[in-house]
Coordinates of C-alpha atoms in Angstrom, one line a residue:
Chain A
X7 CA -12.5 -8.4 -3.7
X8 CA -11.4 -7.9 -0.1
X9 CA -8.3 -5.6 -0.6
X10 CA -6.7 -5.1 2.8
X11 CA -8.3 -6.8 5.8
X12 CA -7.5 -6.0 9.4
X13 CA -8.5 -7.8 12.6
X14 CA -9.8 -7.1 15.1
X15 CA -11.8 -3.9 14.5
X16 CA -12.0 -2.9 18.1
X17 CA -9.9 -3.9 21.1
X18 CA -9.6 -2.8 24.8
X19 CA -6.4 -3.8 26.6
X20 CA -5.2 -3.2 30.1
X21 CA -1.8 -1.6 30.6
X22 CA 0.9 -4.2 30.3
X23 CA -1.1 -6.7 28.2
X24 CA 0.1 -7.8 24.8
X25 CA -1.7 -8.3 21.6
X26 CA -1.1 -8.7 17.8
X27 CA -3.0 -6.8 15.1
X28 CA -3.4 -8.9 12.0
X29 CA -3.4 -7.6 8.4
X30 CA -3.7 -9.4 5.1
X31 CA -3.9 -8.2 1.5
X32 CA -5.0 -10.0 -1.6
X33 CA -3.7 -7.7 -4.2
X34 CA -0.3 -9.3 -4.6
X35 CA 1.4 -6.2 -3.3
X36 CA 5.0 -6.2 -2.4
X37 CA 4.9 -3.4 0.2
X38 CA 2.9 -3.2 3.4
X39 CA 2.7 -0.6 6.2
X40 CA 1.3 0.1 9.6
X41 CA 0.1 3.6 10.5
X42 CA -1.5 5.1 13.6
X43 CA -3.9 7.9 13.5
X44 CA -4.2 10.3 16.4
X45 CA -6.2 13.6 16.6
X46 CA -4.2 16.5 15.1
X47 CA -1.3 14.2 14.2
X48 CA -2.5 12.7 10.9
X49 CA -1.2 9.3 9.9
X50 CA 2.2 8.4 11.3
X51 CA 4.1 5.4 10.0
X52 CA 5.1 2.8 12.6
X53 CA 6.8 0.1 10.5
X54 CA 6.9 -0.8 6.9
X55 CA 7.9 -3.8 4.8
X56 CA 9.2 -3.2 1.3
X57 CA 9.0 -6.8 0.4
X58 CA 8.5 -10.2 1.9
X59 CA 11.3 -10.9 4.4
X60 CA 12.2 -7.2 5.1
X61 CA 10.9 -4.8 7.7
X62 CA 12.0 -1.3 8.6
X63 CA 11.2 1.3 11.3
X64 CA 9.0 4.2 10.4
X65 CA 8.5 7.5 12.3
X66 CA 7.1 6.1 15.6
X67 CA 8.3 2.5 16.1
X68 CA 8.9 2.4 19.9
X69 CA 6.8 -0.1 21.7
X70 CA 5.9 -2.1 18.6
X71 CA 7.2 -5.1 16.7
X72 CA 6.2 -6.4 13.3
X73 CA 6.4 -9.6 11.3
X74 CA 6.0 -10.0 7.6
X75 CA 4.8 -13.6 7.7
X76 CA 4.6 -14.0 3.9
X77 CA 3.7 -11.7 1.0
X78 CA 0.1 -11.4 2.1
X79 CA 0.4 -10.9 5.8
X80 CA 2.0 -8.2 8.0
X81 CA 1.3 -8.2 11.7
X82 CA 1.9 -5.6 14.4
X83 CA 2.6 -6.6 18.0
X84 CA 2.3 -4.6 21.2
X85 CA 4.4 -6.5 23.8
X86 CA 3.4 -4.4 26.8
X87 CA 0.6 -2.0 26.0
X88 CA 0.6 1.6 27.3
X89 CA -2.1 4.2 27.4
X90 CA -0.1 6.3 24.9
X91 CA -0.8 3.5 22.4
X92 CA -4.5 4.2 22.4
X93 CA -5.1 5.1 18.8
X94 CA -6.6 3.9 15.5
X95 CA -4.3 1.6 13.6
X96 CA -4.3 1.3 9.9
X97 CA -2.6 -1.3 7.7
X98 CA -1.9 -0.5 4.1
X99 CA -0.3 -2.0 1.0
X100 CA 1.1 -0.8 -2.2
X101 CA 2.6 -2.3 -5.3
X102 CA 6.1 -1.0 -4.6
X103 CA 8.0 1.1 -2.0
X104 CA 8.8 3.7 -4.6
X105 CA 6.2 6.2 -3.4
X106 CA 4.9 6.6 -6.9
X107 CA 2.0 4.2 -6.4
X108 CA -1.0 4.7 -4.2
X109 CA -1.4 2.8 -1.0
X110 CA -4.6 0.9 -0.2
X111 CA -5.8 0.9 3.4
X112 CA -7.7 -1.4 5.7
X113 CA -10.7 -0.3 7.7
X114 CA -8.7 0.2 10.9
X115 CA -8.4 -1.2 14.4
X116 CA -9.6 1.1 17.2
X117 CA -7.4 0.2 20.2
X118 CA -8.0 1.5 23.7
X119 CA -5.4 0.9 26.5
X120 CA -6.7 1.5 30.0
Chain B
X148 CA 9.9 17.4 12.1
X149 CA 6.6 17.6 10.2
X150 CA 7.6 17.2 6.5
X151 CA 4.0 17.5 5.3
X152 CA 1.7 20.0 6.8
X153 CA -1.9 20.8 6.5
X154 CA -2.3 24.0 8.5
X155 CA -6.1 24.2 8.4
X156 CA -7.6 21.7 10.8
X157 CA -11.1 22.3 9.4
X158 CA -13.0 24.0 6.5
X159 CA -16.7 24.7 6.1
X160 CA -18.2 25.3 2.7
X161 CA -21.7 25.8 1.2
X162 CA -23.0 23.2 -1.2
X163 CA -22.2 24.1 -4.8
X164 CA -19.3 26.4 -3.9
X165 CA -15.6 25.6 -4.3
X166 CA -13.6 23.8 -1.6
X167 CA -9.9 24.5 -1.5
X168 CA -7.7 22.4 0.8
X169 CA -4.0 23.3 1.2
X170 CA -0.8 21.3 1.9
X171 CA 2.8 22.4 2.3
X172 CA 5.9 20.2 2.3
X173 CA 9.5 20.7 3.2
X174 CA 11.4 17.8 1.7
X175 CA 12.7 18.5 -1.8
X176 CA 13.1 14.8 -2.4
X177 CA 9.3 14.3 -2.6
X178 CA 8.2 14.1 -6.3
X179 CA 4.8 12.4 -6.0
X180 CA 1.8 13.8 -4.1
X181 CA -1.5 12.3 -3.3
X182 CA -4.8 13.2 -1.7
X183 CA -6.8 10.7 0.4
X184 CA -10.3 11.0 1.7
X185 CA -11.4 9.4 4.9
X186 CA -14.9 8.9 6.3
X187 CA -15.5 8.0 10.0
X188 CA -14.9 4.4 10.9
X189 CA -13.3 3.7 7.5
X190 CA -9.8 3.6 6.1
X191 CA -8.5 6.4 3.9
X192 CA -9.2 6.0 0.2
X193 CA -7.1 7.3 -2.6
X194 CA -8.6 10.4 -4.4
X195 CA -6.1 11.9 -6.8
X196 CA -2.4 12.2 -7.3
X197 CA 0.1 14.4 -9.1
X198 CA 3.7 13.9 -10.2
X199 CA 6.2 16.7 -9.8
X200 CA 6.6 16.9 -13.6
X201 CA 3.1 18.4 -13.7
X202 CA 1.5 21.4 -12.1
X203 CA -2.1 20.3 -12.5
X204 CA -4.1 17.1 -12.6
X205 CA -7.9 16.9 -12.9
X206 CA -10.4 14.1 -12.2
X207 CA -14.0 15.1 -12.5
X208 CA -14.8 17.6 -9.8
X209 CA -11.4 17.2 -8.2
X210 CA -8.3 19.1 -9.3
X211 CA -4.9 19.1 -7.6
X212 CA -2.4 21.9 -8.2
X213 CA 1.3 21.7 -7.4
X214 CA 3.6 24.7 -7.0
X215 CA 7.1 23.2 -6.7
X216 CA 8.9 26.4 -6.1
X217 CA 6.6 27.2 -3.1
X218 CA 6.5 23.5 -2.0
X219 CA 2.7 23.8 -1.9
X220 CA -0.1 21.8 -3.3
X221 CA -3.9 22.3 -3.1
X222 CA -7.0 20.3 -3.8
X223 CA -10.0 22.0 -5.4
X224 CA -13.4 20.5 -5.3
X225 CA -16.0 22.1 -7.6
X226 CA -18.9 22.0 -7.0
X227 CA -18.7 20.8 -3.4
X228 CA -21.4 18.3 -2.4
X229 CA -22.5 17.2 1.1
X230 CA -21.1 13.8 0.4
X231 CA -17.7 15.3 0.2
X232 CA -17.8 16.0 3.9
X233 CA -14.8 13.9 5.2
X234 CA -11.2 14.2 6.5
X235 CA -8.8 14.9 3.6
X236 CA -5.1 13.9 4.0
X237 CA -2.4 15.0 1.7
X238 CA 0.6 12.6 1.3
X239 CA 4.0 12.9 -0.3
X240 CA 6.5 10.3 -1.5
X241 CA 8.6 9.6 -4.6
X242 CA 11.2 7.6 -6.4
X243 CA 14.0 8.7 -4.1
X244 CA 12.1 8.9 -0.9
X245 CA 9.8 5.9 -1.1
X246 CA 7.2 5.4 1.6
X247 CA 4.4 7.9 1.9
X248 CA 4.4 10.7 4.5
X249 CA 1.0 12.1 5.5
X250 CA -0.2 15.5 6.7
X251 CA -2.4 16.0 9.8
X252 CA -5.6 16.1 7.8
X253 CA -8.3 18.7 7.2
X254 CA -11.9 18.1 8.2
X255 CA -14.2 19.4 5.3
X256 CA -17.8 20.0 6.0
X257 CA -20.1 20.9 3.1
X258 CA -23.4 22.4 4.2
X259 CA -26.6 21.8 2.2

């Protein structure tokens, strides 16, 4: 039972490079999220998708784009990476976007932008 | 605007004693609260939750208390064990508000 799977686990980018973080869940969840974790800042929501075909901005969306490819997959794209995007990125999913259900997290992607 | 705050970055406790982690929130629309636990190099995992219609929820060694008037919740771990050493995040959401908002996290260290 895989749950939420993120790839890659580690990545080093040069400033200006682009990349896509992949996320897939096998729990038939409707809602999916991308968070970033920075020291002293907790988990901050970048983008979320309440259901297949919809996406919305979270707290810190600048510099990112997302695609909800289908119900299972939700990708996060950095078009032109900046050092400020060095962080640990977590994908999560939950049954519904009603906040009354727990979210399940992937293992994270540690991204370094040099 | 930090809507969910954990004001203690770290907490150190002796094995067998009680650990108390605190969390404050500002948004009155939150009506569902959760605690997550995170080990290094892993994603956060759900620990325990509480709805605003309750003031206490227990699950084994873990108890969450909610004081709605003070907009404050706490997580009690009794007795604390070295394996409890991790980062603990509180989160808030709800029917009206939707997506979860997390606090900054508290690093708990339980010494043998």
